[in-house]
Each structure stands twice: as structure tokens, then as C-alpha cells.
Amino acid sequence: MAYFSSEEALKKLKLFFSLEFDLIRHTIGYCPRIPRYLDKCQFVRHVYEDLKRSRMLRERIQDFGLAQPEKQLNEAWTNLVRHLMSAADADFFIAAFYRVVKVEQVAAYRTYIQNTLRLNDAPSVEVFEDHLPAMERQIAWGKQFVEAGSISADKEREVIKFEIEIRDHIARLGNLYGGSSQENVNIETEYPDYEVPAEMELEPRFVWRSAERIFDAVNENEEHPTHHSYTHFTELPIIDLVTNIVYDGRHMPFEYIADFIRQTWDEARHSQMGFSRLRSMGVDPYQVPIPVGHYKAYTSVPLLERIAALTQVGEACSFVPKKQWTKMAVEHNDLLTALEHDYDVVDEKNHVKFGTKWMKELIAKNKETRDFKQIVQDAEWKVRTGVNELKKEKGEKWQADLGPRFEGCQVSNSPLNLAPNIIIA
């Protein structure tokens, strides 16, 4: 067996990290094109698992004295990720990602473990051995996705052709374990950057696609915890919104990517909490209005304002109402719904911190002349206007006069608040 030196180990680890980092910051942008709700949530969970592995791998590389390996990415392998992102739809994407790219990663990591000195290089071994079981589960999920029978025979042949393209691309790069170094970049075809969709895709089971949340469709007679679980479930468009915040900020620092991937996973969990609670109350989540207008209105504004409207208005203004929600759930002897809100608030407080931190970074990066408060006010107005226009287009109740501009959670009741007070006569 040919063991390798620490210098050779670092070269391999840098290449592994280069692909890992490019995958988490790019592939999450494909989430709005995954139509099936449960698949979307599972995919987000996988990206979060991949983030944790990327972080551990980054920390191991830092042991060798390289503080920011994300600044030395391998362009040839970045181009492979762009090739993957050119997938025609979710069937092509998931098949190639899980049955080709992830399989290649697992093979490379197992080969590395076999060829390094286990004691000398124990921290590297642990990075991979701690995560290989999760990667194998991911691959099994992707394999089952393709084999489940939802892809027609004709389409499956095209899907397999795309898998072969990606597999051949990897082979031309020399495979991941022994692949091309930064000094030997070979790009035969350069693939363009992926463009996030203007509208999110949803499976046909979601028949009611609204511009805004429509609460009276859930319970017409009185204020009830079903409204609040409905609000959590309809964070569904927020999942895709935050994936766009990651993708459109893919050139930001590693911790930006990490923070917003974590938030994406949180939003998926919140939506699933609402999904399960609605079902327990006898409400079919597939039959309620899905506010797809939230995704479209938010993603139509620049990245800085997108983060501002979501975190400094939608989430920051939600804490007081959620305390009321919790109290109502307790009064209804519904402990599970009360705990739904309890844990949601823990996550949302972190999201507000993420937003504040990265808004300041973007303000400096963009050389903004507006102050923080003005940016939040402008962002709230733009998104609110966008939602109102979509309501008008869809024939839903809209406002000819949007009223005053947002002045802060204590003095303004913005309709962008993710936890509005609901009063039904």
C-alpha cells in the first residue's frame, strides 16, 4: 500500500472541499425546481448534512495552515457543478447528483481512508467516517427517487444519458480521488451559471396557488390554532426564497453560506411542523392556499433588500404574535401546537441575527448610502407592493392604497409579518 505525505493529503483534501463547497452553494439553488413537497424538504435536509461535512473538512484543511480554502477553488470542478446545474428538470438533476456525483464522492472518501495512515491522519479519517453513513442514505434516497416509477420509460432513457454525461465529465477530470489539481485545469466546455426560476414549481396536488395567505379558507368562524399551523405550513415558499438567498450570495464568505443553509433547513422544518399539525386537525395541507406570491415578490428585489424584508420585518415582527399563538394553543389544551410555536421562535431569533449580520456586510460591500433603517423600509415597501400587484393579477382582494411605509415592528403592522394577528368575526 502506498501511503501519502501530509502535502499530498492536503492536495486531496483541498480538491474534496472544492467540490463540496461548490455543491452546497450551487445545488441548493435548484430547490425551487423540485415540485414535490416532501422531496423538497428531504433535499434541503441533505444540503444541511452536506454543509456539516463541508465545515468539518474545512476545519481539517485549516489544520494544515490554509485558513480559507474556499478562496482556492478548482475551476474545472466548479464547471462540473455548473454542468450538473444545467439539468433539464428535477428528475435529471436528482438522478445525476445522487447516482453519479455523490457516488463519486463516497468512492473517493473510502479510497482516501484506505490509503492514509489512520493514526497519523486520524482527523481526516474522522471527517469521512462520521459522514459516510449519511451519504450512503442520501444515495439510497436518490436511487429510490429514480426507481419509484414516476419517470416514464422514454424520459428515463434521457435521464440516463444525462447521468452518462456527468460521469464522463468526471472521468475526463481524472476522478475525484486522483483528479486534476489547480495547476492542471482542463475545461473543454464551459457551462454558464444557473439562473434561479422566477416562479417556484409545485406538484399538481397543490391546486390553490394564491398571492397571499388566505386564512378564512382554513377556519371561517373563529380564531383558532389551525390558522397558526397553516401559517407555519405556508412557509413553504420561504424555503425556496432562502435557497435563492444562498445561491444569489454564493460569492459571499463561507459563514454566509452556512448561516442561510441552516435557515433553509429551519424553514423546511417549520413548514413540516405546520403540515403535520394541520393533518392532526383534519385539514388537508394539499387543499389550502399556497402563497406562491411570497416567493415571486421577494425574489424580484435585490439580495440585500430580500434579506432585509424577510429577516427584519417578516421574522423580527413575528415574536409578539407568536406568544399570543402559544397562549391560545395552551388554552385549547393543544400542547403540541404550543410547542410548535415554542421551537419556531428559537430558530427565528437566530434568523434575525443572520439577517442583521449579513445585511451589514452587504451594505459595506455594495457601498450603500442608505442607512440600515431606510433599507429595511424600502425593502418592506417593494415586497409589499409586489405581493399587492400579484393579488390584483390573480383577482384576489388587493389594496388601491397601501397606506404608510413601515416604521418598525413596534409602530407598524406590516402584512409581511410571518405571524400576523388574525381576528375573524
Coordinates of C-alpha atoms in Angstrom, one line a residue:
M1 CA 0.0 0.0 0.0
A2 CA 1.3 3.4 -1.0
Y3 CA 0.8 5.9 1.8
F4 CA 1.0 9.6 1.1
S5 CA 2.6 12.6 2.8
S6 CA 0.8 15.4 4.5
E7 CA 1.5 17.6 1.5
E8 CA -0.2 15.1 -0.8
A9 CA -3.1 14.7 1.8
L10 CA -3.6 18.5 1.7
K11 CA -3.9 18.5 -2.1
K12 CA -6.6 15.8 -2.0
L13 CA -8.5 17.4 0.9
K14 CA -8.5 20.8 -1.0
L15 CA -10.0 19.1 -4.0
F16 CA -12.6 17.3 -1.9
F17 CA -13.5 20.6 -0.2
S18 CA -13.6 22.5 -3.5
L19 CA -16.3 20.2 -4.8
E20 CA -18.2 20.0 -1.5
F21 CA -18.3 23.8 -1.2
D22 CA -19.3 24.3 -4.8
L23 CA -22.1 21.8 -4.4
I24 CA -23.6 23.3 -1.3
R25 CA -23.5 26.9 -2.7
H26 CA -24.9 25.9 -6.1
T27 CA -27.2 22.9 -5.8
I28 CA -29.4 24.5 -3.2
G29 CA -30.5 26.9 -5.9
Y30 CA -32.2 24.1 -7.7
C31 CA -34.7 23.6 -4.8
P32 CA -37.4 25.8 -6.3
R33 CA -37.5 23.4 -9.3
I34 CA -38.2 20.4 -7.1
P35 CA -42.0 20.2 -7.3
R36 CA -42.9 17.5 -4.8
Y37 CA -43.1 18.9 -1.3
L38 CA -41.7 16.0 0.7
D39 CA -38.8 15.7 -1.8
K40 CA -38.0 19.4 -1.5
C41 CA -37.9 19.1 2.3
Q42 CA -35.7 16.0 2.1
F43 CA -33.3 17.6 -0.3
V44 CA -32.9 20.6 2.0
R45 CA -32.1 18.2 4.8
H46 CA -29.4 16.6 2.7
V47 CA -27.8 20.0 1.8
Y48 CA -27.7 20.8 5.5
E49 CA -25.9 17.4 6.1
D50 CA -23.5 18.3 3.3
L51 CA -22.8 21.7 4.9
K52 CA -21.8 20.0 8.2
R53 CA -19.4 17.7 6.3
S54 CA -18.0 20.7 4.4
R55 CA -17.4 22.6 7.6
M56 CA -15.5 19.6 9.2
L57 CA -13.5 19.2 6.0
R58 CA -12.7 23.0 6.0
E59 CA -11.6 22.8 9.7
R60 CA -9.3 19.9 8.8
I61 CA -7.7 21.8 6.0
Q62 CA -7.2 24.7 8.4
D63 CA -5.0 22.4 10.5
F64 CA -2.6 22.4 7.6
G65 CA -2.3 26.2 7.7
L66 CA -4.8 27.2 5.0
A67 CA -7.3 29.5 6.7
Q68 CA -9.8 30.0 3.8
P69 CA -9.7 27.1 1.3
E70 CA -12.9 28.5 -0.3
K71 CA -10.6 31.1 -1.9
Q72 CA -8.6 28.4 -3.8
L73 CA -11.4 26.5 -5.5
N74 CA -10.7 24.3 -8.5
E75 CA -12.4 25.9 -11.6
A76 CA -12.5 22.7 -13.5
W77 CA -14.6 21.1 -10.8
T78 CA -16.7 24.2 -10.4
N79 CA -17.5 23.8 -14.1
L80 CA -18.6 20.3 -13.4
V81 CA -21.1 21.6 -10.9
R82 CA -22.4 24.1 -13.5
H83 CA -22.8 21.2 -15.8
L84 CA -24.9 19.4 -13.2
M85 CA -27.0 22.5 -12.7
S86 CA -27.9 22.5 -16.4
A87 CA -30.2 19.5 -15.7
A88 CA -33.5 19.9 -17.6
D89 CA -35.7 19.3 -14.5
A90 CA -35.6 17.8 -11.1
D91 CA -35.7 14.2 -12.4
F92 CA -32.5 14.8 -14.3
F93 CA -30.9 16.7 -11.5
I94 CA -31.6 14.3 -8.7
A95 CA -30.6 11.3 -10.8
A96 CA -27.2 12.8 -11.8
F97 CA -26.5 14.3 -8.4
Y98 CA -27.3 11.3 -6.3
R99 CA -26.4 8.4 -8.6
V100 CA -23.3 9.9 -10.1
V101 CA -21.7 12.8 -8.2
K102 CA -22.4 11.6 -4.6
V103 CA -21.4 8.1 -5.6
E104 CA -18.1 9.5 -6.9
Q105 CA -17.6 11.4 -3.6
V106 CA -18.2 8.3 -1.5
A107 CA -15.8 6.3 -3.6
A108 CA -13.1 9.0 -3.2
Y109 CA -13.5 9.2 0.5
R110 CA -13.4 5.5 1.0
T111 CA -10.2 5.3 -1.1
Y112 CA -8.7 8.1 0.9
I113 CA -9.4 6.3 4.2
Q114 CA -7.9 3.1 2.8
N115 CA -4.7 4.8 1.7
T116 CA -3.9 7.3 4.5
L117 CA -2.3 6.4 7.8
R118 CA -5.2 6.0 10.2
L119 CA -3.4 7.3 13.3
N120 CA -1.2 10.0 11.7
D121 CA -4.2 11.4 9.7
A122 CA -6.9 10.5 12.2
P123 CA -8.7 13.9 12.0
S124 CA -9.2 13.4 8.2
V125 CA -10.4 9.8 8.6
E126 CA -13.0 11.0 11.2
V127 CA -14.3 13.7 8.8
F128 CA -15.3 11.0 6.3
E129 CA -16.2 8.1 8.6
D130 CA -18.5 10.3 10.6
H131 CA -20.4 11.3 7.4
L132 CA -20.2 8.3 5.1
P133 CA -23.3 6.6 6.6
A134 CA -25.4 9.7 6.0
M135 CA -24.0 9.9 2.4
E136 CA -25.0 6.3 1.8
R137 CA -28.5 7.1 3.0
Q138 CA -28.7 10.1 0.7
I139 CA -27.6 7.9 -2.3
A140 CA -30.2 5.3 -1.4
W141 CA -32.9 8.0 -1.3
G142 CA -31.8 9.4 -4.8
K143 CA -31.8 5.8 -6.2
Q144 CA -35.3 5.2 -4.9
F145 CA -36.4 8.6 -6.3
V146 CA -35.5 7.4 -9.8
E147 CA -36.7 3.9 -9.3
A148 CA -40.1 4.9 -7.8
G149 CA -41.9 4.7 -11.1
S150 CA -42.8 8.4 -11.5
I151 CA -40.4 8.8 -14.5
S152 CA -41.7 7.4 -17.8
A153 CA -39.6 4.9 -19.7
D154 CA -38.8 7.3 -22.5
K155 CA -37.8 10.0 -20.1
E156 CA -35.7 7.6 -18.0
R157 CA -33.6 7.0 -21.1
E158 CA -32.9 10.7 -21.4
V159 CA -32.1 10.9 -17.7
I160 CA -29.6 8.1 -18.0
K161 CA -28.0 10.0 -20.9
F162 CA -27.5 13.0 -18.7
E163 CA -26.0 10.8 -16.0
I164 CA -23.6 9.4 -18.5
E165 CA -22.6 13.0 -19.5
I166 CA -21.8 13.8 -15.9
R167 CA -20.0 10.6 -15.3
D168 CA -17.9 11.1 -18.5
H169 CA -17.1 14.7 -17.3
I170 CA -15.8 13.4 -14.0
A171 CA -13.7 10.8 -15.9
R172 CA -12.1 13.5 -18.0
L173 CA -11.1 15.3 -14.9
G174 CA -9.3 12.2 -13.7
N175 CA -11.9 11.2 -11.0
L176 CA -12.2 12.9 -7.6
Y177 CA -9.6 11.0 -5.7
G178 CA -6.8 11.4 -8.2
G179 CA -8.3 14.3 -10.1
S180 CA -6.8 17.4 -11.7
S181 CA -5.1 19.9 -9.4
Q182 CA -5.5 23.6 -9.6
E183 CA -2.3 23.7 -11.6
N184 CA -3.8 21.4 -14.3
V185 CA -7.2 22.9 -15.0
N186 CA -8.7 21.4 -18.2
I187 CA -12.1 22.9 -19.3
E188 CA -13.3 21.6 -22.6
T189 CA -16.7 23.1 -22.4
E190 CA -17.5 26.0 -20.0
Y191 CA -21.1 25.8 -18.7
P192 CA -23.0 29.0 -17.9
D193 CA -24.2 29.9 -14.4
Y194 CA -27.6 28.5 -13.5
E195 CA -30.4 31.0 -13.3
V196 CA -32.9 30.6 -10.4
P197 CA -36.5 30.4 -11.6
A198 CA -38.9 33.4 -11.4
E199 CA -41.6 31.1 -10.1
M200 CA -41.3 28.1 -7.9
E201 CA -42.6 24.7 -9.1
L202 CA -45.2 22.8 -7.2
E203 CA -46.7 19.4 -7.7
P204 CA -50.3 19.2 -9.1
R205 CA -51.7 18.2 -5.7
F206 CA -51.4 21.9 -4.7
V207 CA -54.4 23.2 -6.5
W208 CA -54.8 26.6 -4.8
R209 CA -51.9 28.9 -5.6
S210 CA -52.5 32.3 -4.1
A211 CA -50.6 35.6 -4.0
E212 CA -51.1 35.8 -0.2
R213 CA -52.1 33.6 2.7
I214 CA -55.9 33.2 2.8
F215 CA -56.7 32.3 6.4
D216 CA -60.5 32.0 6.2
A217 CA -60.1 29.1 3.9
V218 CA -58.9 27.2 6.9
N219 CA -61.4 28.2 9.5
E220 CA -64.2 30.6 8.7
N221 CA -65.8 31.0 12.1
E222 CA -63.3 32.0 14.7
E223 CA -59.7 32.5 15.6
H224 CA -58.2 29.0 16.0
P225 CA -54.8 27.3 16.2
T226 CA -55.4 25.9 12.7
H227 CA -54.6 29.4 11.4
H228 CA -51.3 29.4 13.1
S229 CA -50.3 25.9 11.9
Y230 CA -51.4 27.0 8.4
T231 CA -49.1 29.9 8.7
H232 CA -46.2 27.6 9.5
F233 CA -47.0 25.2 6.7
T234 CA -47.2 28.1 4.2
E235 CA -43.6 28.9 5.0
L236 CA -43.2 26.5 2.0
P237 CA -42.4 29.4 -0.4
I238 CA -39.9 30.8 2.2
I239 CA -37.9 27.5 1.9
D240 CA -37.3 28.4 -1.8
L241 CA -36.8 32.1 -1.1
V242 CA -33.9 31.3 1.3
T243 CA -32.4 28.8 -1.2
N244 CA -32.2 31.8 -3.5
I245 CA -30.6 33.9 -0.8
V246 CA -27.9 31.3 -0.6
Y247 CA -27.5 30.9 -4.4
D248 CA -27.5 34.6 -5.2
G249 CA -25.0 35.1 -2.4
R250 CA -22.8 32.2 -3.4
H251 CA -19.7 34.5 -3.7
M252 CA -20.1 35.6 -0.1
P253 CA -18.0 34.2 2.7
F254 CA -18.3 30.6 3.9
E255 CA -20.2 31.6 7.0
Y256 CA -22.8 33.4 4.9
I257 CA -23.5 30.1 3.0
A258 CA -23.6 28.2 6.3
D259 CA -26.0 30.6 8.1
F260 CA -28.5 30.7 5.3
I261 CA -28.3 26.9 4.6
R262 CA -29.1 26.5 8.2
Q263 CA -32.0 28.9 7.9
T264 CA -33.3 27.0 4.8
W265 CA -33.4 23.8 6.8
D266 CA -35.2 25.6 9.6
E267 CA -37.8 26.8 7.2
A268 CA -38.3 23.3 5.9
R269 CA -38.8 22.0 9.4
H270 CA -41.2 24.8 10.3
S271 CA -43.3 24.0 7.2
Q272 CA -43.3 20.4 8.1
M273 CA -44.4 21.1 11.6
G274 CA -47.4 23.0 10.2
F275 CA -48.0 20.2 7.7
S276 CA -48.2 17.6 10.5
R277 CA -50.3 19.8 12.8
L278 CA -52.8 20.6 10.1
R279 CA -53.3 16.9 9.3
S280 CA -53.8 16.2 13.0
M281 CA -56.6 18.8 13.0
G282 CA -58.3 17.3 10.0
V283 CA -57.1 19.8 7.4
D284 CA -55.6 18.5 4.2
P285 CA -52.4 20.7 3.5
Y286 CA -52.7 20.0 -0.2
Q287 CA -56.0 21.7 -0.4
V288 CA -55.2 25.0 1.3
P289 CA -54.0 28.2 -0.4
I290 CA -50.2 28.2 -1.0
P291 CA -48.9 31.9 -1.2
V292 CA -46.6 31.5 -4.2
G293 CA -46.7 35.2 -4.5
H294 CA -44.4 35.5 -1.5
Y295 CA -41.6 33.7 -3.4
K296 CA -42.2 35.8 -6.6
A297 CA -42.4 39.1 -4.8
Y298 CA -39.4 38.6 -2.6
T299 CA -37.1 37.2 -5.3
S300 CA -37.9 40.1 -7.6
V301 CA -36.0 42.5 -5.3
P302 CA -32.2 42.7 -4.9
L303 CA -30.4 40.4 -2.4
L304 CA -29.8 43.0 0.3
E305 CA -33.5 44.0 0.3
R306 CA -34.7 40.4 0.1
I307 CA -32.8 39.6 3.3
A308 CA -34.0 42.8 5.0
A309 CA -37.7 42.3 4.3
L310 CA -37.6 38.6 5.3
T311 CA -35.5 38.8 8.5
Q312 CA -36.0 42.4 9.8
V313 CA -39.8 42.5 9.1
G314 CA -41.2 39.1 8.3
E315 CA -39.4 37.4 11.2
A316 CA -38.4 40.2 13.6
C317 CA -42.1 41.3 13.8
S318 CA -43.4 37.8 14.5
F319 CA -42.3 37.3 18.1
V320 CA -45.1 39.1 19.9
P321 CA -47.9 37.4 17.9
K322 CA -46.3 34.0 18.4
K323 CA -46.5 34.5 22.1
Q324 CA -50.2 35.0 21.6
W325 CA -50.4 31.9 19.5
T326 CA -48.7 29.9 22.1
K327 CA -51.2 31.2 24.8
M328 CA -54.2 30.3 22.6
A329 CA -52.8 26.8 21.9
V330 CA -52.4 26.2 25.7
E331 CA -56.0 27.4 26.2
H332 CA -57.2 24.9 23.7
N333 CA -55.2 22.2 25.6
D334 CA -53.1 21.7 22.4
L335 CA -49.6 21.2 23.8
L336 CA -48.1 20.0 20.5
T337 CA -49.2 23.2 18.7
A338 CA -47.9 25.3 21.6
L339 CA -44.5 23.6 21.3
E340 CA -44.6 24.1 17.5
H341 CA -44.5 27.8 18.2
D342 CA -42.0 27.5 21.0
Y343 CA -39.3 25.9 18.9
D344 CA -40.1 28.1 15.9
V345 CA -39.3 31.2 17.9
V346 CA -35.9 29.8 18.9
D347 CA -35.0 29.4 15.2
E348 CA -36.5 32.8 14.1
K349 CA -34.4 34.7 16.6
N350 CA -31.2 33.2 15.0
H351 CA -32.5 34.2 11.6
V352 CA -32.9 37.8 12.6
K353 CA -29.3 37.7 13.8
F354 CA -28.2 36.2 10.5
G355 CA -30.0 38.9 8.6
T356 CA -28.6 41.7 10.7
K357 CA -25.0 40.4 10.4
W358 CA -25.1 39.8 6.6
M359 CA -27.0 43.0 5.8
K360 CA -24.2 45.0 7.3
E361 CA -21.7 43.0 5.2
L362 CA -23.7 43.7 2.0
I363 CA -24.1 47.3 2.9
A364 CA -20.4 47.7 3.1
K365 CA -19.8 45.5 0.0
N366 CA -22.3 47.5 -2.1
K367 CA -21.1 50.9 -0.7
E368 CA -24.7 51.7 0.3
T369 CA -25.5 55.3 1.0
R370 CA -28.9 54.4 2.7
D371 CA -28.8 53.6 6.4
F372 CA -30.0 50.3 7.8
K373 CA -33.5 51.5 8.8
Q374 CA -34.0 53.1 5.3
I375 CA -33.0 49.9 3.6
V376 CA -35.5 47.9 5.7
Q377 CA -38.3 50.4 5.0
D378 CA -37.6 50.3 1.2
A379 CA -37.4 46.6 1.2
E380 CA -40.7 46.2 3.0
W381 CA -42.4 48.6 0.6
K382 CA -41.1 46.9 -2.5
V383 CA -42.1 43.4 -1.4
R384 CA -45.5 44.6 -0.1
T385 CA -46.1 46.3 -3.4
G386 CA -45.1 43.2 -5.3
V387 CA -47.5 41.0 -3.4
N388 CA -50.3 43.5 -3.8
E389 CA -49.8 43.6 -7.6
L390 CA -49.9 39.8 -7.7
K391 CA -53.1 39.8 -5.7
K392 CA -54.6 42.1 -8.3
E393 CA -53.4 39.9 -11.2
K394 CA -55.0 36.8 -9.5
G395 CA -58.3 38.6 -8.8
E396 CA -57.7 38.4 -5.1
K397 CA -58.5 41.2 -2.6
W398 CA -55.9 43.9 -3.2
Q399 CA -55.4 47.5 -1.9
A400 CA -55.6 50.6 -4.1
D401 CA -53.8 52.4 -1.2
L402 CA -51.1 50.6 0.6
G403 CA -51.0 53.0 3.4
P404 CA -48.0 54.4 5.3
R405 CA -44.5 53.0 5.0
F406 CA -43.0 50.6 7.5
E407 CA -41.6 52.3 10.6
G408 CA -40.6 49.4 12.8
C409 CA -42.3 46.4 14.5
Q410 CA -43.4 48.5 17.5
V411 CA -45.3 51.1 15.4
S412 CA -46.2 49.4 12.1
N413 CA -48.3 46.3 11.4
S414 CA -46.8 45.1 8.2
P415 CA -48.6 42.4 6.1
L416 CA -45.2 40.8 5.6
N417 CA -45.2 39.8 9.2
L418 CA -44.9 36.0 9.1
A419 CA -47.1 35.7 12.2
P420 CA -49.9 38.2 11.8
N421 CA -52.6 38.8 14.3
I422 CA -55.7 37.1 13.0
I423 CA -59.1 38.3 14.0
I424 CA -62.2 36.7 12.4
A425 CA -65.7 37.9 13.3

